[in-house]
Backbone as a printed PyTorch tensor [residue, N CA C, xyz], in Angstrom:
tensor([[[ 79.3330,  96.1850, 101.2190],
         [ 79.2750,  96.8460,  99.9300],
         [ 80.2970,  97.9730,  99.8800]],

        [[ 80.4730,  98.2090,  98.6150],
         [ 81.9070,  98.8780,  98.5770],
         [ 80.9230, 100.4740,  98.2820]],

        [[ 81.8660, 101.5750,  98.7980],
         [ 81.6580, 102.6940,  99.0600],
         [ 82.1650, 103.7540,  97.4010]],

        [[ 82.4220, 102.9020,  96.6580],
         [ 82.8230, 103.0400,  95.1060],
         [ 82.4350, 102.3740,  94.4310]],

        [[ 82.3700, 103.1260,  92.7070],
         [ 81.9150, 102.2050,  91.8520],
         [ 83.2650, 103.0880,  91.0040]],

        [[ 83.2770, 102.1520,  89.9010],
         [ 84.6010, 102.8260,  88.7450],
         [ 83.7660, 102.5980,  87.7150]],

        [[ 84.0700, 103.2620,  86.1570],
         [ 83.6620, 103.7230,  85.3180],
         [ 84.6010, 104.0050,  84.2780]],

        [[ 84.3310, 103.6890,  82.9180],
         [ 85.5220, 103.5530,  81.7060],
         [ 85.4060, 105.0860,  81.2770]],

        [[ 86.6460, 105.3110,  81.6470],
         [ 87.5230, 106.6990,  80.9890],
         [ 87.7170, 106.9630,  79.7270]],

        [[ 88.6510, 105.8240,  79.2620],
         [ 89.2270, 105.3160,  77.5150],
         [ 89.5500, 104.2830,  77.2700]],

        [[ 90.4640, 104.3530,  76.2450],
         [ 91.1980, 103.3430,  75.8420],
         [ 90.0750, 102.3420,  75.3480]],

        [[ 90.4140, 101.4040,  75.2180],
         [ 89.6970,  99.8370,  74.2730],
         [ 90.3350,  98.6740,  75.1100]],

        [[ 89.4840,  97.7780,  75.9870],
         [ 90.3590,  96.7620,  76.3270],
         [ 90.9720,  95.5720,  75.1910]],

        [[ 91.7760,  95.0350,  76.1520],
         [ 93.2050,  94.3100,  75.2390],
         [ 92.0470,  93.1090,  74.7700]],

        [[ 92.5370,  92.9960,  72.9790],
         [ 92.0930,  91.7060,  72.5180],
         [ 91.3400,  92.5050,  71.4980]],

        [[ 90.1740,  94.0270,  71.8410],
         [ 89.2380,  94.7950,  70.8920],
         [ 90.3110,  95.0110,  69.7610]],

        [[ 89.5930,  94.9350,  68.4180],
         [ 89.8870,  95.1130,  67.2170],
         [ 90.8510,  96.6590,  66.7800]],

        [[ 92.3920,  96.3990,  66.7790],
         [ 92.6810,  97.9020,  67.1730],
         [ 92.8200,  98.3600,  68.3130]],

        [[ 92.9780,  97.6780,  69.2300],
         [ 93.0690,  98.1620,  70.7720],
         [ 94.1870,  99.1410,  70.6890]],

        [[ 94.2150,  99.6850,  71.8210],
         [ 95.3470, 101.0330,  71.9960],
         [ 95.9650, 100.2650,  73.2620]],

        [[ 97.2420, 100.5000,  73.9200],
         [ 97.6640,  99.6080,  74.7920],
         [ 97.3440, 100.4110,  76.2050]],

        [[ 96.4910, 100.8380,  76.0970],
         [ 95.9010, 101.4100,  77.5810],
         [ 94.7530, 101.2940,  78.0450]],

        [[ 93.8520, 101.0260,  79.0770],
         [ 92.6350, 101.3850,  79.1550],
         [ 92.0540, 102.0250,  80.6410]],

        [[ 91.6300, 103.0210,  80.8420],
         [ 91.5380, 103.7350,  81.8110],
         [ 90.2760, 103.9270,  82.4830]],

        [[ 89.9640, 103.9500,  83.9010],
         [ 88.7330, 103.8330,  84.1930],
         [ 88.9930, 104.8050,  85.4310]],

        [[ 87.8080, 105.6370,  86.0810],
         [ 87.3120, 106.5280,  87.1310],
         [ 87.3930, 105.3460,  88.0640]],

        [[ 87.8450, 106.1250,  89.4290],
         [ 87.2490, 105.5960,  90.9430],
         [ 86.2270, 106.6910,  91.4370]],

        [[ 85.1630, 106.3070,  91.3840],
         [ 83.8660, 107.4690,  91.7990],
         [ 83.6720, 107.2890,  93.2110]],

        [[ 83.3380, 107.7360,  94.0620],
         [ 82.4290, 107.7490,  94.9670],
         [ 81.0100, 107.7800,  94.6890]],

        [[ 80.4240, 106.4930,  95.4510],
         [ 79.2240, 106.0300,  95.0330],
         [ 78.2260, 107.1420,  95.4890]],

        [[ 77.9560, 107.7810,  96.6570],
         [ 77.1020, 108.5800,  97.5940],
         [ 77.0360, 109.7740,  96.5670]],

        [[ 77.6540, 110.0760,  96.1020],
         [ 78.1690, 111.8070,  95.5440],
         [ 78.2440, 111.8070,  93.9550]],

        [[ 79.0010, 110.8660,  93.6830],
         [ 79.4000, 110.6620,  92.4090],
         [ 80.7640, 111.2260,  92.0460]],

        [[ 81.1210, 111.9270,  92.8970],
         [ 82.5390, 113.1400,  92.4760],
         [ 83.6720, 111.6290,  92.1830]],

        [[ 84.4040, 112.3250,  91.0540],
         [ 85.6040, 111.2890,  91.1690],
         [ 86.4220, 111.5960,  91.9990]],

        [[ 87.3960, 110.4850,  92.7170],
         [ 88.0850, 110.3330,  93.5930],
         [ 89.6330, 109.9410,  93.3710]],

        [[ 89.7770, 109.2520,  92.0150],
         [ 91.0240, 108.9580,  91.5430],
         [ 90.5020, 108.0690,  90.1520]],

        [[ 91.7100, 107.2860,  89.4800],
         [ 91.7520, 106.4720,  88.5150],
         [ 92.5810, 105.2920,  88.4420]],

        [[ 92.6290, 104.2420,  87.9010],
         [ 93.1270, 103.4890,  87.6800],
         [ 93.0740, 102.8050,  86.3300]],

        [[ 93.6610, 102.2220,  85.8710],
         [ 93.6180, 101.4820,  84.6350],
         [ 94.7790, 100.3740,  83.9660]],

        [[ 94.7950,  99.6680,  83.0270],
         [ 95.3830,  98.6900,  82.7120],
         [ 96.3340,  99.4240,  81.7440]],

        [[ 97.6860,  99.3050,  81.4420],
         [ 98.5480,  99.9780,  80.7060],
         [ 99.7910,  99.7280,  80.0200]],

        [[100.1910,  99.6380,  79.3410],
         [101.2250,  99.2430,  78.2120],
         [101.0640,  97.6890,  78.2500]],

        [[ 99.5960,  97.2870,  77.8060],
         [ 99.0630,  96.4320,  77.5940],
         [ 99.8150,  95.1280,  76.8350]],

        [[100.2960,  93.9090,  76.7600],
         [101.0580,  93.1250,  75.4390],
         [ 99.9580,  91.9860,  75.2640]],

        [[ 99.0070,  92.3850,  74.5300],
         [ 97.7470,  91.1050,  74.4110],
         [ 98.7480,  89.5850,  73.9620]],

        [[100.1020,  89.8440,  73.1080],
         [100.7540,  88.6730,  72.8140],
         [100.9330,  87.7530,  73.8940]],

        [[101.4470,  88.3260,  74.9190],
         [101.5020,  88.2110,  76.1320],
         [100.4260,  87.6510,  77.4290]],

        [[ 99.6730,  88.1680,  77.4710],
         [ 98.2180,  88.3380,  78.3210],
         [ 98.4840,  89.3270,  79.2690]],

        [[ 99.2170,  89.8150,  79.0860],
         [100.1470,  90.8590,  80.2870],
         [ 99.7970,  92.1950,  80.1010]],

        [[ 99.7730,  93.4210,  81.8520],
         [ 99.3620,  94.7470,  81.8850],
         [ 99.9390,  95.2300,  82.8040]],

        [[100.1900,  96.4250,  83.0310],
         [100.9120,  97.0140,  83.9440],
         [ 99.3710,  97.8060,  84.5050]],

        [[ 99.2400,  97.8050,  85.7850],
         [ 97.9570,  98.7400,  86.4580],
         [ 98.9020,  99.6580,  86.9740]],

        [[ 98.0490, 100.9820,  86.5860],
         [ 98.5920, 102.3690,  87.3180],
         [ 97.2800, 102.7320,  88.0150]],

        [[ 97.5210, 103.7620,  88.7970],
         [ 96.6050, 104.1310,  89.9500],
         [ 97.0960, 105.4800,  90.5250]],

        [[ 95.9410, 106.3060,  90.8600],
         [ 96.2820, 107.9740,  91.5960],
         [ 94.9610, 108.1730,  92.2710]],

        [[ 94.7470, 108.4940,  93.3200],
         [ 93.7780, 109.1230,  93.8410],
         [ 93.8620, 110.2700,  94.9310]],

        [[ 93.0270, 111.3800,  94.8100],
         [ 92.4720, 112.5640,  95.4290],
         [ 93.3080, 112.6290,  96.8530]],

        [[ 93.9590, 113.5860,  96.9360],
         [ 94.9550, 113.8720,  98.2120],
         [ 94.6170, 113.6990,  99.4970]],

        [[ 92.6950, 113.7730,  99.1800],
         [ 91.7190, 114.5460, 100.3160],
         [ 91.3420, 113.0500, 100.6910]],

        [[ 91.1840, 112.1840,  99.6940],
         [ 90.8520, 110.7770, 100.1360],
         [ 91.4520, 109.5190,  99.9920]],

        [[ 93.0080, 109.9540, 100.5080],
         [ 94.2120, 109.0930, 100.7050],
         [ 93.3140, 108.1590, 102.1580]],

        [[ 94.1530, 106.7640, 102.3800],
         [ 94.0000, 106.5450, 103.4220],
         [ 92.7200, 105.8120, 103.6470]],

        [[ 91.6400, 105.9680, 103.0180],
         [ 90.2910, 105.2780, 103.0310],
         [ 89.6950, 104.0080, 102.7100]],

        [[ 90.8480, 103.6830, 101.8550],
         [ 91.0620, 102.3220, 101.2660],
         [ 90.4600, 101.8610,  99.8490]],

        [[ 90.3610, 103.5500,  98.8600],
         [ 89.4580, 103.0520,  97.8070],
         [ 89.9160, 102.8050,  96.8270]],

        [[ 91.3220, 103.1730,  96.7100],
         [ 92.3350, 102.6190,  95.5090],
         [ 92.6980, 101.3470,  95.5250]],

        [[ 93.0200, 100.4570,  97.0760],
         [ 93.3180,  99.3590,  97.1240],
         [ 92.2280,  98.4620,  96.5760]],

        [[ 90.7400,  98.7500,  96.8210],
         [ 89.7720,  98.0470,  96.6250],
         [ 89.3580,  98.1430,  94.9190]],

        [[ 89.5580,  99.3920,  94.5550],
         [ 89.5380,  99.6550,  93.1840],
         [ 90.8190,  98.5190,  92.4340]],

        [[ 91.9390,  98.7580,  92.7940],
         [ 92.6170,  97.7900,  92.0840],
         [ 92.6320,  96.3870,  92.5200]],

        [[ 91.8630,  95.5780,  93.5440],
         [ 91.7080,  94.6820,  94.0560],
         [ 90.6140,  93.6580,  92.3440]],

        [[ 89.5560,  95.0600,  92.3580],
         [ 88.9110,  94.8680,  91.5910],
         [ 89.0580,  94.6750,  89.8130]],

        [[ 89.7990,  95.6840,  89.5380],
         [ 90.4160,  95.5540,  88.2560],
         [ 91.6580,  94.3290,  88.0850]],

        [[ 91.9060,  93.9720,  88.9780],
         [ 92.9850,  92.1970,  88.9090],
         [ 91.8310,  91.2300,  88.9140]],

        [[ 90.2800,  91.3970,  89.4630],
         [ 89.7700,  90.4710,  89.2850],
         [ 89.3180,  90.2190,  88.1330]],

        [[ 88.7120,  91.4790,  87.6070],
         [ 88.3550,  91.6820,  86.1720],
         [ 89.5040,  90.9470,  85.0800]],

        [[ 90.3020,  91.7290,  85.3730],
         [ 91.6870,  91.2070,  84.3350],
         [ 91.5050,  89.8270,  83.8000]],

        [[ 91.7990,  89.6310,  85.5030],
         [ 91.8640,  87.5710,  85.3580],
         [ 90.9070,  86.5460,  84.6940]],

        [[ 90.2360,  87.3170,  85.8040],
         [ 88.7360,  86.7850,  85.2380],
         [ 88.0170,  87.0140,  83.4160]],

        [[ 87.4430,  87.9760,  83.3290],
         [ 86.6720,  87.9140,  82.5780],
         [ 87.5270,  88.4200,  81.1280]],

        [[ 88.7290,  89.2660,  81.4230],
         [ 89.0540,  89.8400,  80.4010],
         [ 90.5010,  89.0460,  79.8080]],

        [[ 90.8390,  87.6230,  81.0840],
         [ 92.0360,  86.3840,  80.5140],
         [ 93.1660,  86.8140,  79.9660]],

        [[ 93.2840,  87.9360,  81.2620],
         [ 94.7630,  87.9520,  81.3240],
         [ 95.7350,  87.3290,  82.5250]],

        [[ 97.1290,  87.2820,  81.8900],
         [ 97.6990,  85.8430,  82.9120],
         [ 98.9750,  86.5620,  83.6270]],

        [[ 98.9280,  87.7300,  83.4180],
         [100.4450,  88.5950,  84.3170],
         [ 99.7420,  89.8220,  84.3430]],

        [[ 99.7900,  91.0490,  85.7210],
         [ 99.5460,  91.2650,  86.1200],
         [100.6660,  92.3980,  86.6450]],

        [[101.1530,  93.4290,  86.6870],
         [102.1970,  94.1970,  87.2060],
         [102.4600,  95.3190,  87.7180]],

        [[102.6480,  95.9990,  88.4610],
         [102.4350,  97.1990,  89.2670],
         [104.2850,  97.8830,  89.5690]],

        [[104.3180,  99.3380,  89.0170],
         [105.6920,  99.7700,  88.8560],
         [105.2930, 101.0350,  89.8120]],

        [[106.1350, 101.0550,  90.8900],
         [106.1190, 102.4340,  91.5550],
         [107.4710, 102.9330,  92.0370]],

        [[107.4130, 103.8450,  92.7110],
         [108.9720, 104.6750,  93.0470],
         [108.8200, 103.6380,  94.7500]],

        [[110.1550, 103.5280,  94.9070],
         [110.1600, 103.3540,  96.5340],
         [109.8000, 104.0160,  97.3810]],

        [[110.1050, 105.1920,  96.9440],
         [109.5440, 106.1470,  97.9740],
         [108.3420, 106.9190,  98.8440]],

        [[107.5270, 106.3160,  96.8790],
         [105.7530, 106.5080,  97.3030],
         [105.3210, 105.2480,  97.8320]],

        [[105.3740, 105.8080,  99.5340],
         [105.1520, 104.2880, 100.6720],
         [103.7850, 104.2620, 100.3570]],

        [[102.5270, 105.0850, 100.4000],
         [101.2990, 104.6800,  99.8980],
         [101.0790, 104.1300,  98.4040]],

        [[101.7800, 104.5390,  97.6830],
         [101.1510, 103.6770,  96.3110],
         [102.2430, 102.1380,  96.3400]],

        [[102.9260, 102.0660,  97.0540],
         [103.5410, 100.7530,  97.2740],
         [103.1650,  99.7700,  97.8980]],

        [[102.0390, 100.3970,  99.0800],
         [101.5280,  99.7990, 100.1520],
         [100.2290,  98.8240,  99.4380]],

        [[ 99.9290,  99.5150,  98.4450],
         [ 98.5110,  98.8560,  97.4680],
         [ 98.8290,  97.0710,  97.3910]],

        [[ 99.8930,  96.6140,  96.2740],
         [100.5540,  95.6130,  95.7450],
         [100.7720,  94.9570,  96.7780]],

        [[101.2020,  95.3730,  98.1430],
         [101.9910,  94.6030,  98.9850],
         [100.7380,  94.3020, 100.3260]],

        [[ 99.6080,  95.0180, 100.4670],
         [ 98.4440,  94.9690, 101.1520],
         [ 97.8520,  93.2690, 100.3930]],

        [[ 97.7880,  93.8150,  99.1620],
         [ 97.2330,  92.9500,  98.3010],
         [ 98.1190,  91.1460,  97.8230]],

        [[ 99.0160,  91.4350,  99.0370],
         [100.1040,  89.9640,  98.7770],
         [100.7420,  89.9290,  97.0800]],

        [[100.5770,  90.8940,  96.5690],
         [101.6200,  90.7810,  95.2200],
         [102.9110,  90.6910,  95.6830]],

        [[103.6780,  89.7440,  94.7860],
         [105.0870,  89.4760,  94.8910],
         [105.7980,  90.4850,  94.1030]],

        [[106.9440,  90.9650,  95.2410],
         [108.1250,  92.0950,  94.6800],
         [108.5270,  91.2460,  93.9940]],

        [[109.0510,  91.9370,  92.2320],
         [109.5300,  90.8330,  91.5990],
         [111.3870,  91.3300,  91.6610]],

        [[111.1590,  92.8920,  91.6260],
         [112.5050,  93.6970,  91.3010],
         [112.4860,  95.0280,  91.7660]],

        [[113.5550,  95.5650,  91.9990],
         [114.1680,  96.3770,  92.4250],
         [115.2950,  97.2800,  91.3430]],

        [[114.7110,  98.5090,  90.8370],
         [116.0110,  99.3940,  89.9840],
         [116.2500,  99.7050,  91.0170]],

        [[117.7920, 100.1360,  91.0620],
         [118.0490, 100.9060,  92.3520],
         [118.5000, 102.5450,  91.5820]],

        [[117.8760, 103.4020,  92.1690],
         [118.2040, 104.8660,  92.3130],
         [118.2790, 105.0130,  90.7250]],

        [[116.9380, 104.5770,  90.3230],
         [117.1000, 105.2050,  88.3440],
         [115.8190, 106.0980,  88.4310]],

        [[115.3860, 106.3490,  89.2480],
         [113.9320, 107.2900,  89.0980],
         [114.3220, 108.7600,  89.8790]],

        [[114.2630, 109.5860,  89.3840],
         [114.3020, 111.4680,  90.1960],
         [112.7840, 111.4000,  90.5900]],

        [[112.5530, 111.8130,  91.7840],
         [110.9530, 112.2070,  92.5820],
         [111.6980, 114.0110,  92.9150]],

        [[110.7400, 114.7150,  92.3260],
         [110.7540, 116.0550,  93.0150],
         [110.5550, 116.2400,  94.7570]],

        [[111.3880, 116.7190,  94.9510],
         [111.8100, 117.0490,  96.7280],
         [112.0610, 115.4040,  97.0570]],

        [[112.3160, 114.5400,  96.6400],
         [113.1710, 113.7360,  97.1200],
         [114.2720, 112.9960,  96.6690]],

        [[114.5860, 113.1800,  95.4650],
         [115.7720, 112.5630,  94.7520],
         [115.6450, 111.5930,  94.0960]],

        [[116.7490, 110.7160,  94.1980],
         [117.1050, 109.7190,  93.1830],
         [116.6470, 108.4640,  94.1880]],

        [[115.4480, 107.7000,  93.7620],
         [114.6520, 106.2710,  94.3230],
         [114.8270, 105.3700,  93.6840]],

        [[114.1480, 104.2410,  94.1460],
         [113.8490, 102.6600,  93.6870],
         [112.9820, 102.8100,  92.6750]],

        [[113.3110, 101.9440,  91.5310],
         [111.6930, 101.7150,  91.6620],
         [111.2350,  99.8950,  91.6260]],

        [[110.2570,  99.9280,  91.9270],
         [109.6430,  98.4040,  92.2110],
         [108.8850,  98.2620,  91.4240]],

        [[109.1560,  96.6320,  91.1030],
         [108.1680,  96.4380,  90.1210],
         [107.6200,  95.0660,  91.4100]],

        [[105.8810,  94.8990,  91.0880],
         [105.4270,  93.9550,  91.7210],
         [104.7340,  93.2530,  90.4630]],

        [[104.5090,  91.8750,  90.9640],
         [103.8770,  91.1770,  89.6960],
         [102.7640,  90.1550,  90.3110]],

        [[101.5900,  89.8760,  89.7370],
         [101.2550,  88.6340,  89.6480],
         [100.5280,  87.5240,  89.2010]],

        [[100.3630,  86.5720,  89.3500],
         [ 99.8130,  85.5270,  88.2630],
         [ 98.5510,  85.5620,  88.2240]],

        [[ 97.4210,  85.0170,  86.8510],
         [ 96.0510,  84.7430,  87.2080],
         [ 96.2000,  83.0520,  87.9300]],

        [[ 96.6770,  82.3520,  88.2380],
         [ 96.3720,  80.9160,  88.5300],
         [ 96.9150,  81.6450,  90.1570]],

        [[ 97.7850,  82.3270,  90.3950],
         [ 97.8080,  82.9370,  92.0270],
         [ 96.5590,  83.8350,  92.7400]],

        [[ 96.1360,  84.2570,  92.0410],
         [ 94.8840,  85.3900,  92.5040],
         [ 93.6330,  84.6460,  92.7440]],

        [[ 93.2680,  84.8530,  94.1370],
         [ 91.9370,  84.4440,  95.1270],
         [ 90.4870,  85.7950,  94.1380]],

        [[ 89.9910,  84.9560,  93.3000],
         [ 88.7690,  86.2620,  92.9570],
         [ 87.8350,  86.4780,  94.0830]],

        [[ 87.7880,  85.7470,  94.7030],
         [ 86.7990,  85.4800,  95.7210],
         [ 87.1290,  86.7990,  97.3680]],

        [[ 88.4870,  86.6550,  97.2210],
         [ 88.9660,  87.3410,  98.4200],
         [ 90.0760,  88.9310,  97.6180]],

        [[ 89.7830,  88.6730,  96.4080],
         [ 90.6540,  89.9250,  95.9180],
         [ 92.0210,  89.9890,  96.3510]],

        [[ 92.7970,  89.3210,  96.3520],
         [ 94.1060,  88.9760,  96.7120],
         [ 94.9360,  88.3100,  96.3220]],

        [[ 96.3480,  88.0270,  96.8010],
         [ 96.9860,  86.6110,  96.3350],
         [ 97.2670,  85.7770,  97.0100]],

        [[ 96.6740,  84.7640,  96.9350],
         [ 96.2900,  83.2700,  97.6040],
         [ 97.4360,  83.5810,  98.6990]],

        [[ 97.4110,  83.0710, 100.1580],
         [ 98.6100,  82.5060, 101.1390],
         [ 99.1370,  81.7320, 100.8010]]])
């Protein structure tokens, strides 16, 4: 059993009458309740079936594995119940932990900007985009198929 539960922040998911192209949800800690970070589905194209997931969590509880499992979870949701068919994750190269999520999770690097993003105290980075399919994604194992 997972050591988190998540919880809707905002937004309207994609397809609701009027949707907004974002929808945002808490990563809680289950024991405590304190939030721990967020994640959510974002610049949504329902034409499409397509979302970009963003993700941040608590400095103090890097490392624990609850963002990976949190977004493990929201790709299942996606796919699953809410029938969406692309899937996409944009980070700097440089943030090796929020890169490590997508690539833990067998998402395919689709692209590479080279050196179009400024990171404070480190300069001019990558950024990566990862992507992936609902007919590729294991719901069962939260991943993307071998």
């Amino acid at each position: 059993a997972s050591d988190f539960r998540i919880g809707w922040l905002g937004g309207r998911r994609a397809g609701a009458e009027g949707a907004v192209p974002d929808y945002t949800i808490g990563i809680f800690e289950k024991s405590s309740g304190q939030l721990l970070g967020g994640t959510g589905l974002h610049r949504i194209l329902p034409e499409h079936a397509d979302a970009e997931i963003g993700y941040w969590l608590r400095a103090d509880r890097w490392g624990e594995g609850f963002c990976t499992e949190a977004v493990a979870a929201l790709i299942t949701a996606a796919f699953g119940a809410w029938g969406f068919r692309r899937i996409h994750i944009v980070c700097s190269a440089a943030n090796v932990p929020s890169r490590g999520i997508p690539e833990r999770l067998g998402i395919r690097l689709e692209g590479c900007e080279r050196a179009n993003r400024w990171v404070d105290g480190h300069g001019w980075t990558d950024t990566l985009t990862f992507g992936a399919l609902a007919d590729e994604w294991d719901s069962e194992l939260q991943r993307v198929r071998s």
